[in-house]
C-alpha positions as CSV (number, residue, x, y, z in Angstrom):
1,X,139.6,96.0,60.8
2,X,138.5,92.7,62.2
3,X,134.7,92.4,62.3
4,X,133.3,92.0,65.8
5,X,131.1,89.0,66.1
6,X,128.1,89.7,68.3
7,X,126.3,87.1,70.3
8,X,122.6,87.5,69.6
9,X,121.0,84.4,71.1
10,X,119.8,86.0,74.3
11,X,116.4,86.9,73.1
12,X,114.8,83.8,74.6
13,X,115.8,85.0,78.1
14,X,113.8,88.3,77.9
15,X,110.2,89.2,77.1
16,X,110.1,90.4,73.5
17,X,107.8,89.7,70.5
18,X,110.1,86.7,69.7
19,X,110.1,85.1,73.1
20,X,106.4,85.0,73.9
21,X,106.1,81.2,73.6
22,X,108.9,80.7,76.1
23,X,107.3,83.3,78.4
24,X,104.0,81.5,78.3
25,X,105.7,78.1,78.9
26,X,107.5,79.3,82.0
27,X,104.4,81.1,83.3
28,X,102.4,77.9,82.9
29,X,105.0,76.0,84.9
30,X,104.9,78.7,87.5
31,X,101.1,78.6,87.8
32,X,101.3,74.8,88.1
33,X,103.7,75.2,91.0
34,X,101.2,77.5,92.8
35,X,98.0,75.7,92.0
36,X,99.4,72.3,93.1
37,X,99.3,73.3,96.8
38,X,95.7,74.5,96.5
39,X,94.6,70.8,96.5
40,X,96.3,70.3,99.9
41,X,94.0,69.3,102.8
42,X,96.2,71.2,105.3
43,X,97.7,74.7,105.5
44,X,101.3,73.4,106.0
45,X,103.3,70.3,105.2
46,X,104.4,69.9,108.8
47,X,108.1,69.7,107.9
48,X,110.6,71.2,110.3
49,X,112.9,74.1,109.3
50,X,115.8,71.7,109.1
51,X,113.9,69.3,106.9
52,X,112.9,72.1,104.5
53,X,116.4,73.4,104.3
54,X,117.9,70.0,103.5
55,X,115.1,69.3,100.9
56,X,115.9,72.6,99.1
57,X,119.7,71.9,99.1
58,X,119.1,68.4,97.8
59,X,116.9,69.6,95.0
60,X,119.2,72.4,94.1
61,X,122.8,71.4,95.0
62,X,124.3,74.2,93.0
63,X,123.4,77.8,93.6
64,X,124.3,78.7,90.0
65,X,125.0,75.7,87.7
66,X,127.4,76.3,84.9
67,X,125.0,74.7,82.4
68,X,121.4,75.7,82.3
69,X,118.8,73.2,83.6
70,X,115.7,71.9,82.0
71,X,112.8,74.2,82.6
72,X,110.2,71.5,83.4
73,X,112.6,69.7,85.8
74,X,113.5,72.9,87.6
75,X,109.9,73.9,88.1
76,X,109.0,70.4,89.3
77,X,111.7,70.5,91.9
78,X,110.6,74.0,92.9
79,X,107.0,72.7,93.3
80,X,108.1,69.8,95.5
81,X,110.8,71.3,97.6
82,X,109.7,74.9,98.0
83,X,106.1,75.6,97.1
84,X,104.9,72.5,98.9
85,X,106.6,73.7,102.1
86,X,105.2,77.2,102.1
87,X,102.2,78.3,104.1
88,X,98.9,77.8,102.3
89,X,97.5,81.3,103.2
90,X,94.2,80.7,101.5
91,X,93.4,77.7,103.6
92,X,90.6,78.2,106.1
93,X,92.8,76.8,108.9
94,X,95.5,79.4,108.3
95,X,94.7,82.0,111.0
96,X,98.0,83.1,112.6
97,X,99.0,86.6,111.5
98,X,97.8,89.7,109.6
99,X,98.5,87.7,106.4
100,X,95.6,87.6,104.0
101,X,94.7,85.3,101.2
102,X,95.3,87.2,98.0
103,X,92.4,88.0,95.6
104,X,92.8,86.5,92.1
105,X,92.5,90.0,90.7
106,X,95.6,90.9,92.7
107,X,97.4,87.9,91.4
108,X,96.5,88.8,87.8
109,X,97.8,92.3,88.5
110,X,101.1,90.8,89.7
111,X,101.6,89.1,86.3
112,X,101.2,92.4,84.6
113,X,103.4,94.2,87.1
114,X,106.3,91.8,86.6
115,X,105.9,91.7,82.8
116,X,105.8,95.5,82.4
117,X,108.6,95.9,85.1
118,X,107.9,99.6,85.6
119,X,110.0,101.7,88.0
120,X,107.8,104.2,89.9
121,X,110.5,106.8,90.7
122,X,110.2,108.8,87.5
123,X,107.8,109.4,84.7
124,X,110.3,108.3,82.0
125,X,110.5,104.9,83.7
126,X,106.8,104.3,84.2
127,X,104.5,106.4,82.0
128,X,100.9,105.5,82.6
129,X,101.9,103.5,85.7
130,X,102.6,106.8,87.5
131,X,99.1,108.0,86.6
132,X,97.5,104.8,87.9
133,X,99.3,105.2,91.3
134,X,98.2,108.8,91.6
135,X,94.7,107.8,90.6
136,X,94.7,105.2,93.4
137,X,96.1,107.8,95.9
138,X,93.3,110.3,94.9
139,X,90.7,107.6,95.5
140,X,92.1,106.7,98.9
141,X,92.2,110.3,100.0
142,X,88.5,110.5,99.0
143,X,87.8,107.3,101.0
144,X,89.5,108.7,104.1
145,X,88.0,112.2,103.6
146,X,91.3,114.0,102.9
147,X,90.3,116.7,100.3
148,X,93.7,118.4,100.3
149,X,95.6,115.1,100.8
150,X,98.0,113.0,98.8
151,X,99.8,109.7,99.1
152,X,102.3,107.2,97.9
153,X,102.6,103.5,97.7
154,X,104.9,101.8,100.3
155,X,106.1,98.3,101.2
156,X,103.7,98.3,104.2
157,X,103.0,99.5,107.6
158,X,106.5,99.7,109.0
159,X,107.6,102.0,106.1
160,X,104.5,104.1,106.3
161,X,104.8,104.6,110.1
162,X,108.5,105.6,109.5
163,X,107.4,108.1,106.9
164,X,104.7,109.6,109.2
165,X,107.3,110.1,112.0
166,X,109.9,111.4,109.6
167,X,107.5,114.2,108.4
168,X,106.5,114.9,112.0
169,X,110.1,115.2,113.1
170,X,111.0,117.5,110.2
171,X,108.0,119.8,110.9
172,X,108.7,119.9,114.6
173,X,112.3,120.9,114.2
174,X,111.4,123.6,111.6
175,X,108.7,125.0,113.9
176,X,110.6,124.8,117.2
177,X,114.0,125.9,116.1
178,X,113.9,127.0,112.5
179,X,116.0,123.9,111.9
180,X,116.2,121.9,108.7
181,X,117.2,118.3,109.7
182,X,117.3,117.2,106.1
183,X,120.3,119.5,105.5
184,X,121.7,120.2,109.0
185,X,121.2,116.9,110.8
186,X,119.7,116.6,114.2
187,X,119.8,119.7,116.4
188,X,121.4,119.7,119.9
189,X,118.0,119.7,121.5
190,X,116.7,116.6,119.7
191,X,116.8,114.5,122.9
192,X,113.8,116.5,124.2
193,X,111.6,115.3,121.3
194,X,109.0,112.7,122.4
195,X,106.6,110.5,120.6
196,X,103.5,109.2,122.3
197,X,101.7,105.9,121.5
198,X,99.8,103.1,123.2
199,X,101.6,100.4,125.1
200,X,100.2,97.9,122.6
201,X,101.0,99.9,119.5
202,X,103.1,98.3,116.8
203,X,106.9,97.9,117.5
204,X,107.7,99.9,114.3
205,X,107.1,103.1,116.3
206,X,110.2,102.3,118.4
207,X,112.0,101.1,115.3
208,X,111.3,104.4,113.5
209,X,112.4,106.5,116.5
210,X,115.7,104.5,116.4
211,X,116.2,105.0,112.7
212,X,115.4,108.7,112.9
213,X,118.1,109.2,115.4
214,X,115.8,110.0,118.3
215,X,116.3,106.6,120.0
216,X,113.7,104.2,121.4
217,X,113.7,106.1,124.6
218,X,112.0,109.0,122.8
219,X,108.8,106.8,122.6
220,X,106.5,107.3,125.6
221,X,104.1,104.4,126.1
222,X,100.6,105.4,127.2
223,X,98.6,103.0,129.2
224,X,95.8,101.0,127.5
225,X,92.4,100.5,129.0
226,X,90.7,97.1,129.6
227,X,89.7,97.0,125.9
228,X,93.4,97.6,124.9
229,X,92.6,101.1,123.6
230,X,94.7,104.1,124.5
231,X,93.6,105.5,127.9
232,X,92.8,109.2,127.3
233,X,93.3,110.1,130.9
234,X,96.8,108.7,130.9
235,X,97.6,110.4,127.6
236,X,96.7,113.8,129.0
237,X,98.7,113.1,132.1
238,X,101.7,112.0,130.0
239,X,101.6,115.1,127.8
240,X,101.4,117.3,130.9
241,X,104.3,115.5,132.7
242,X,106.5,115.7,129.6
243,X,106.0,119.4,129.2
244,X,106.6,119.9,133.0
245,X,109.9,118.0,132.6
246,X,111.0,120.3,129.7
247,X,110.5,117.6,127.1
248,X,108.9,118.4,123.7
249,X,106.1,116.0,122.7
250,X,105.7,116.4,118.9
251,X,103.9,113.3,117.6
252,X,101.0,111.2,118.7
253,X,100.3,107.7,117.2
254,X,96.7,106.3,117.2
255,X,96.3,102.7,116.2
256,X,93.3,101.5,114.2
257,X,93.8,97.8,114.8
258,X,96.5,96.6,117.2
259,X,98.3,93.5,116.1
260,X,97.2,91.2,118.9
261,X,93.8,92.6,120.0
262,X,92.6,94.4,116.9
263,X,91.7,97.3,119.2
264,X,91.0,100.7,117.8
265,X,92.2,103.8,119.8
266,X,89.7,106.6,120.3
267,X,90.9,108.5,117.2
268,X,88.4,111.3,117.4
269,X,89.4,112.2,121.0
270,X,93.0,111.8,120.2
271,X,92.8,114.1,117.2
272,X,91.4,116.9,119.3
273,X,94.0,116.5,122.0
274,X,96.7,116.5,119.3
275,X,95.4,119.7,117.9
276,X,95.2,121.3,121.3
277,X,98.9,120.5,122.0
278,X,100.1,121.0,118.4
279,X,101.2,117.4,117.9
280,X,101.5,115.6,114.6
281,X,98.7,113.0,114.7
282,X,99.5,109.8,112.8
283,X,96.9,107.1,112.4
284,X,98.3,103.6,112.0
285,X,95.4,101.9,110.1
286,X,97.6,99.2,108.5
287,X,95.2,96.6,109.9
288,X,91.8,98.3,110.4
289,X,91.9,100.7,107.4
290,X,89.8,98.2,105.4
291,X,86.8,99.1,107.5
292,X,86.4,102.2,105.3
293,X,84.9,99.8,102.7
294,X,82.1,98.7,105.1
295,X,79.1,101.0,105.6
296,X,78.3,99.1,108.9
297,X,81.8,99.2,110.3
298,X,83.5,102.4,109.0
299,X,82.2,104.5,112.0
300,X,84.8,102.7,114.1
301,X,87.4,104.8,112.3
302,X,85.7,108.1,113.3
303,X,88.3,110.8,113.6
304,X,90.8,109.3,111.2
305,X,90.1,112.0,108.7
306,X,91.7,114.5,111.2
307,X,95.0,112.6,111.1
308,X,98.0,114.4,109.6
309,X,99.1,111.1,108.1
310,X,97.7,107.6,107.8
311,X,99.1,104.2,107.3
312,X,97.0,101.8,105.1
313,X,98.0,98.2,104.1
314,X,96.4,96.7,101.1
315,X,98.0,93.3,102.0
316,X,95.7,92.9,105.0
317,X,92.0,93.7,105.0
318,X,92.1,94.7,101.3
319,X,93.2,91.1,100.4
320,X,96.1,92.1,98.0
321,X,99.3,90.2,97.5
322,X,102.3,91.2,99.5
323,X,103.8,93.8,99.5
324,X,101.2,96.5,99.0
325,X,100.9,99.5,101.4
326,X,100.1,103.2,101.2
327,X,101.0,106.3,103.1
328,X,98.6,109.2,103.1
329,X,98.9,112.8,104.3
330,X,96.2,115.3,105.0
331,X,98.2,118.2,103.5
332,X,99.9,117.3,100.2
333,X,102.5,120.0,100.9
334,X,103.9,117.9,103.8
335,X,105.9,115.8,101.2
336,X,108.1,118.9,100.7
337,X,110.0,117.9,103.9
338,X,111.4,114.8,102.1
339,X,111.7,116.1,98.6
340,X,115.1,115.7,96.9
341,X,116.0,116.6,93.4
342,X,118.4,114.6,91.2
343,X,119.2,116.1,87.8
344,X,119.1,112.7,86.1
345,X,115.8,111.6,87.7
346,X,113.5,114.4,88.9
347,X,114.9,117.7,87.9
348,X,113.2,120.9,89.0
349,X,112.4,121.7,85.4
350,X,110.1,118.7,85.3
351,X,107.9,120.3,87.9
352,X,107.6,123.5,85.8
353,X,106.5,121.2,82.9
354,X,104.0,119.3,85.1
355,X,105.9,116.0,84.6
356,X,105.1,113.8,87.6
357,X,108.1,112.0,89.3
358,X,106.8,110.1,92.3
359,X,110.3,109.8,93.8
360,X,109.7,113.3,95.1
361,X,107.3,112.0,97.8
362,X,108.9,108.7,98.6
363,X,111.9,107.5,100.7
364,X,112.4,104.8,98.0
365,X,113.8,105.2,94.6
366,X,113.2,102.1,92.6
367,X,109.6,100.9,93.4
368,X,107.3,98.3,91.8
369,X,104.0,99.2,90.1
370,X,102.1,97.8,93.2
371,X,99.3,100.3,92.8
372,X,98.0,98.2,89.9
373,X,96.9,95.5,92.4
374,X,94.3,97.6,94.3
375,X,93.4,99.4,91.0
376,X,92.5,96.2,89.2
377,X,90.8,94.7,92.3
378,X,88.6,97.8,92.8
379,X,87.5,97.5,89.2
380,X,86.8,93.7,89.3
381,X,85.3,93.5,92.8
382,X,82.4,95.7,93.8
383,X,82.4,97.6,97.1
384,X,79.3,95.7,98.2
385,X,81.0,92.4,97.8
386,X,84.1,93.7,99.5
387,X,82.1,95.0,102.5
388,X,80.3,91.6,102.7
389,X,83.7,89.8,103.0
390,X,84.8,92.1,105.8
391,X,81.5,91.9,107.6
392,X,81.5,88.1,107.3
393,X,85.1,87.8,108.7
394,X,84.2,90.0,111.7
395,X,81.0,88.0,112.3
396,X,83.1,84.7,112.4
397,X,85.4,86.4,114.8
398,X,82.5,87.4,117.2
399,X,81.1,83.9,117.0
400,X,84.5,82.4,117.8
401,X,84.8,84.7,120.8
402,X,81.4,83.5,122.0
403,X,82.3,79.8,121.6
404,X,85.5,80.2,123.5
405,X,84.0,82.4,126.2
406,X,81.4,79.8,127.0
407,X,83.8,76.9,127.1
408,X,85.3,76.5,130.6
409,X,88.5,75.0,129.1
410,X,89.4,78.4,127.7
411,X,90.1,81.9,129.0
412,X,89.5,84.8,126.5
413,X,91.3,88.1,127.0
414,X,89.2,90.6,125.2
415,X,86.1,91.1,123.2
416,X,87.1,91.5,119.5
417,X,86.8,94.8,117.8
418,X,88.2,93.7,114.5
419,X,89.1,90.1,113.6
420,X,91.5,88.7,116.2
421,X,90.8,86.6,119.3
422,X,93.5,86.2,122.0
423,X,92.8,83.3,124.3
424,X,94.4,80.6,126.5
425,X,93.7,77.0,127.0
426,X,93.4,76.3,130.8
427,X,91.8,72.8,130.8
428,X,90.7,71.7,134.2
429,X,92.8,74.5,135.9
430,X,95.0,72.0,137.7
431,X,98.3,73.1,136.1
432,X,100.6,75.8,137.4
433,X,101.1,79.0,135.3
434,X,104.5,77.8,134.0
435,X,103.0,74.4,132.9
436,X,100.0,76.2,131.3
437,X,102.5,78.3,129.4
438,X,104.2,75.2,128.1
439,X,100.9,73.6,127.3
440,X,99.6,76.4,125.2
441,X,102.8,76.5,123.2
442,X,102.7,72.7,122.8
443,X,99.2,72.9,121.4
444,X,100.3,75.4,118.7
445,X,103.5,73.4,117.9
446,X,101.7,70.1,117.5
447,X,99.0,71.5,115.2
448,X,101.8,73.1,113.1
449,X,103.9,70.0,113.0
450,X,100.8,68.0,112.0
451,X,100.3,70.6,109.3
452,X,96.6,70.9,110.4
453,X,96.4,74.5,111.7
454,X,98.6,77.6,111.5
455,X,97.8,79.8,114.5
456,X,99.8,82.5,116.4
457,X,101.1,82.8,119.9
458,X,101.6,85.8,122.1
459,X,102.0,86.8,125.7
460,X,99.6,88.8,127.9
461,X,100.9,89.7,131.4
462,X,103.5,87.0,131.2
463,X,100.9,84.4,130.3
464,X,101.4,82.4,127.1
465,X,98.4,82.8,124.8
466,X,97.1,81.6,121.5
467,X,95.7,83.8,118.9
468,X,93.3,83.6,115.9
469,X,93.8,86.2,113.3
470,X,90.9,86.0,110.8
471,X,91.6,87.7,107.5
472,X,90.2,84.9,105.3
473,X,86.6,85.4,104.1
474,X,86.6,81.7,103.3
475,X,86.9,80.6,106.9
476,X,83.6,79.7,108.5
477,X,82.6,79.2,112.1
478,X,82.4,75.4,111.4
479,X,86.1,75.5,110.4
480,X,86.9,77.3,113.7
481,X,84.9,74.8,115.7
482,X,86.9,71.9,114.1
483,X,90.1,73.7,115.1
484,X,88.8,74.2,118.7
485,X,88.0,70.5,119.0
486,X,91.5,69.6,117.9
487,X,93.0,72.0,120.4
488,X,90.9,70.5,123.2
489,X,91.9,67.0,122.2
490,X,95.6,67.9,122.3
491,X,95.2,70.0,125.4
492,X,93.5,67.2,127.3
493,X,96.2,64.7,126.4
494,X,99.1,67.1,127.0
495,X,97.7,68.5,130.3
496,X,97.5,65.0,131.8
497,X,101.2,64.4,130.8
498,X,102.3,67.8,132.3
499,X,100.2,67.1,135.4
500,X,102.1,63.9,135.9
501,X,105.4,65.8,135.6
502,X,104.1,68.5,138.0
503,X,103.1,65.9,140.6
């Protein structure tokens, strides 16, 4: 028999005791690619999408070269063509979206997560990592006062909101018709099922309704008041009207931090109304959940402990690297609605032997060990310091609101409840609504093209607006005043140009 010659020179490609030197070398190159952009004066390079695309294609003309490339050369090209053209999220002038600067502790955790490469679906793929995730869930349930609760890590708010409505739908079908959607599919009467949320709630509510087979029309939008919180009178009216029409409201979504306005719905009142009408109450605290860490601000979340399920994002006000979310339930037995058993993964016998397989309470199978990020950060950053960061950020937001409100060249649309400010540059007031819309978008585009400021845009009542989203504890009111001065300078120049066009 001819001996089979085995190729054994792959060890340098994988992390083993014989490849540690290569691992450290590539990790150092990777760190240099990241730290290089930390010296940038601006939050973005200013390059256009086309310029960035062309630059990457020039640096890497072949998707998969036949012959391996030199490590140092590849990482240098990566640093110049990719890293240098990403958004510097830790820069004080990066204030566009709910996109936080990551804590160094979270970045350190990412190194461990990738190196260990645990898969969180089953105990035999994760070991202690499973226990860490459960430890984090237990701690979160204690924070949000859910003594009989449980949770699971998710990719973020969109997935968590989907899970909340999935459980709500399953429970409603079982209670109303004795129907098991998991096994039998949607019942004939499913078109009567309705979800209620604020008109300024996150779009993922409609997205979830679509995915769950109920359709976007199943979502009933309740009016928001002048502070962009859910109007309780309109909520009661909507519930009454739905029942009168023969519809079946089954879920109510309360938002603790809307994307644009940072508004927090009256969660306590909503929880009582949900209980009175037997509705599943889901609290979307993806944005505002971090207030639970602040003794001076946590009262704004009053009533969240009554929610049947809660969305929490660690990659927002908890300052963890993306992605890092959590989904909590008040009653741990609620996860039974989505439990599936696979003999190769989470057999029933494992439950009898108290072997934890987290896939039993997730809609994902393979998952990263993301719980290590908040776990390590909670150990390395004290709650007092965390609370100070949140309080500081909200103080900067309030000061920004006051500066803009007192400036006649700006119109502000709300008083901040969290850390966003929606406003509009109006200048001297000589431009039409259409021209003002153009002007506000121009201001944002010019600042981005210059690489100086990354800020967001939105619309309120058809009016183009600008938005600050402050999630960076390093941003000061002085930084904001510098940005405002730049906006006014651009606004003055552009408004004169547009006024000439208008005339």
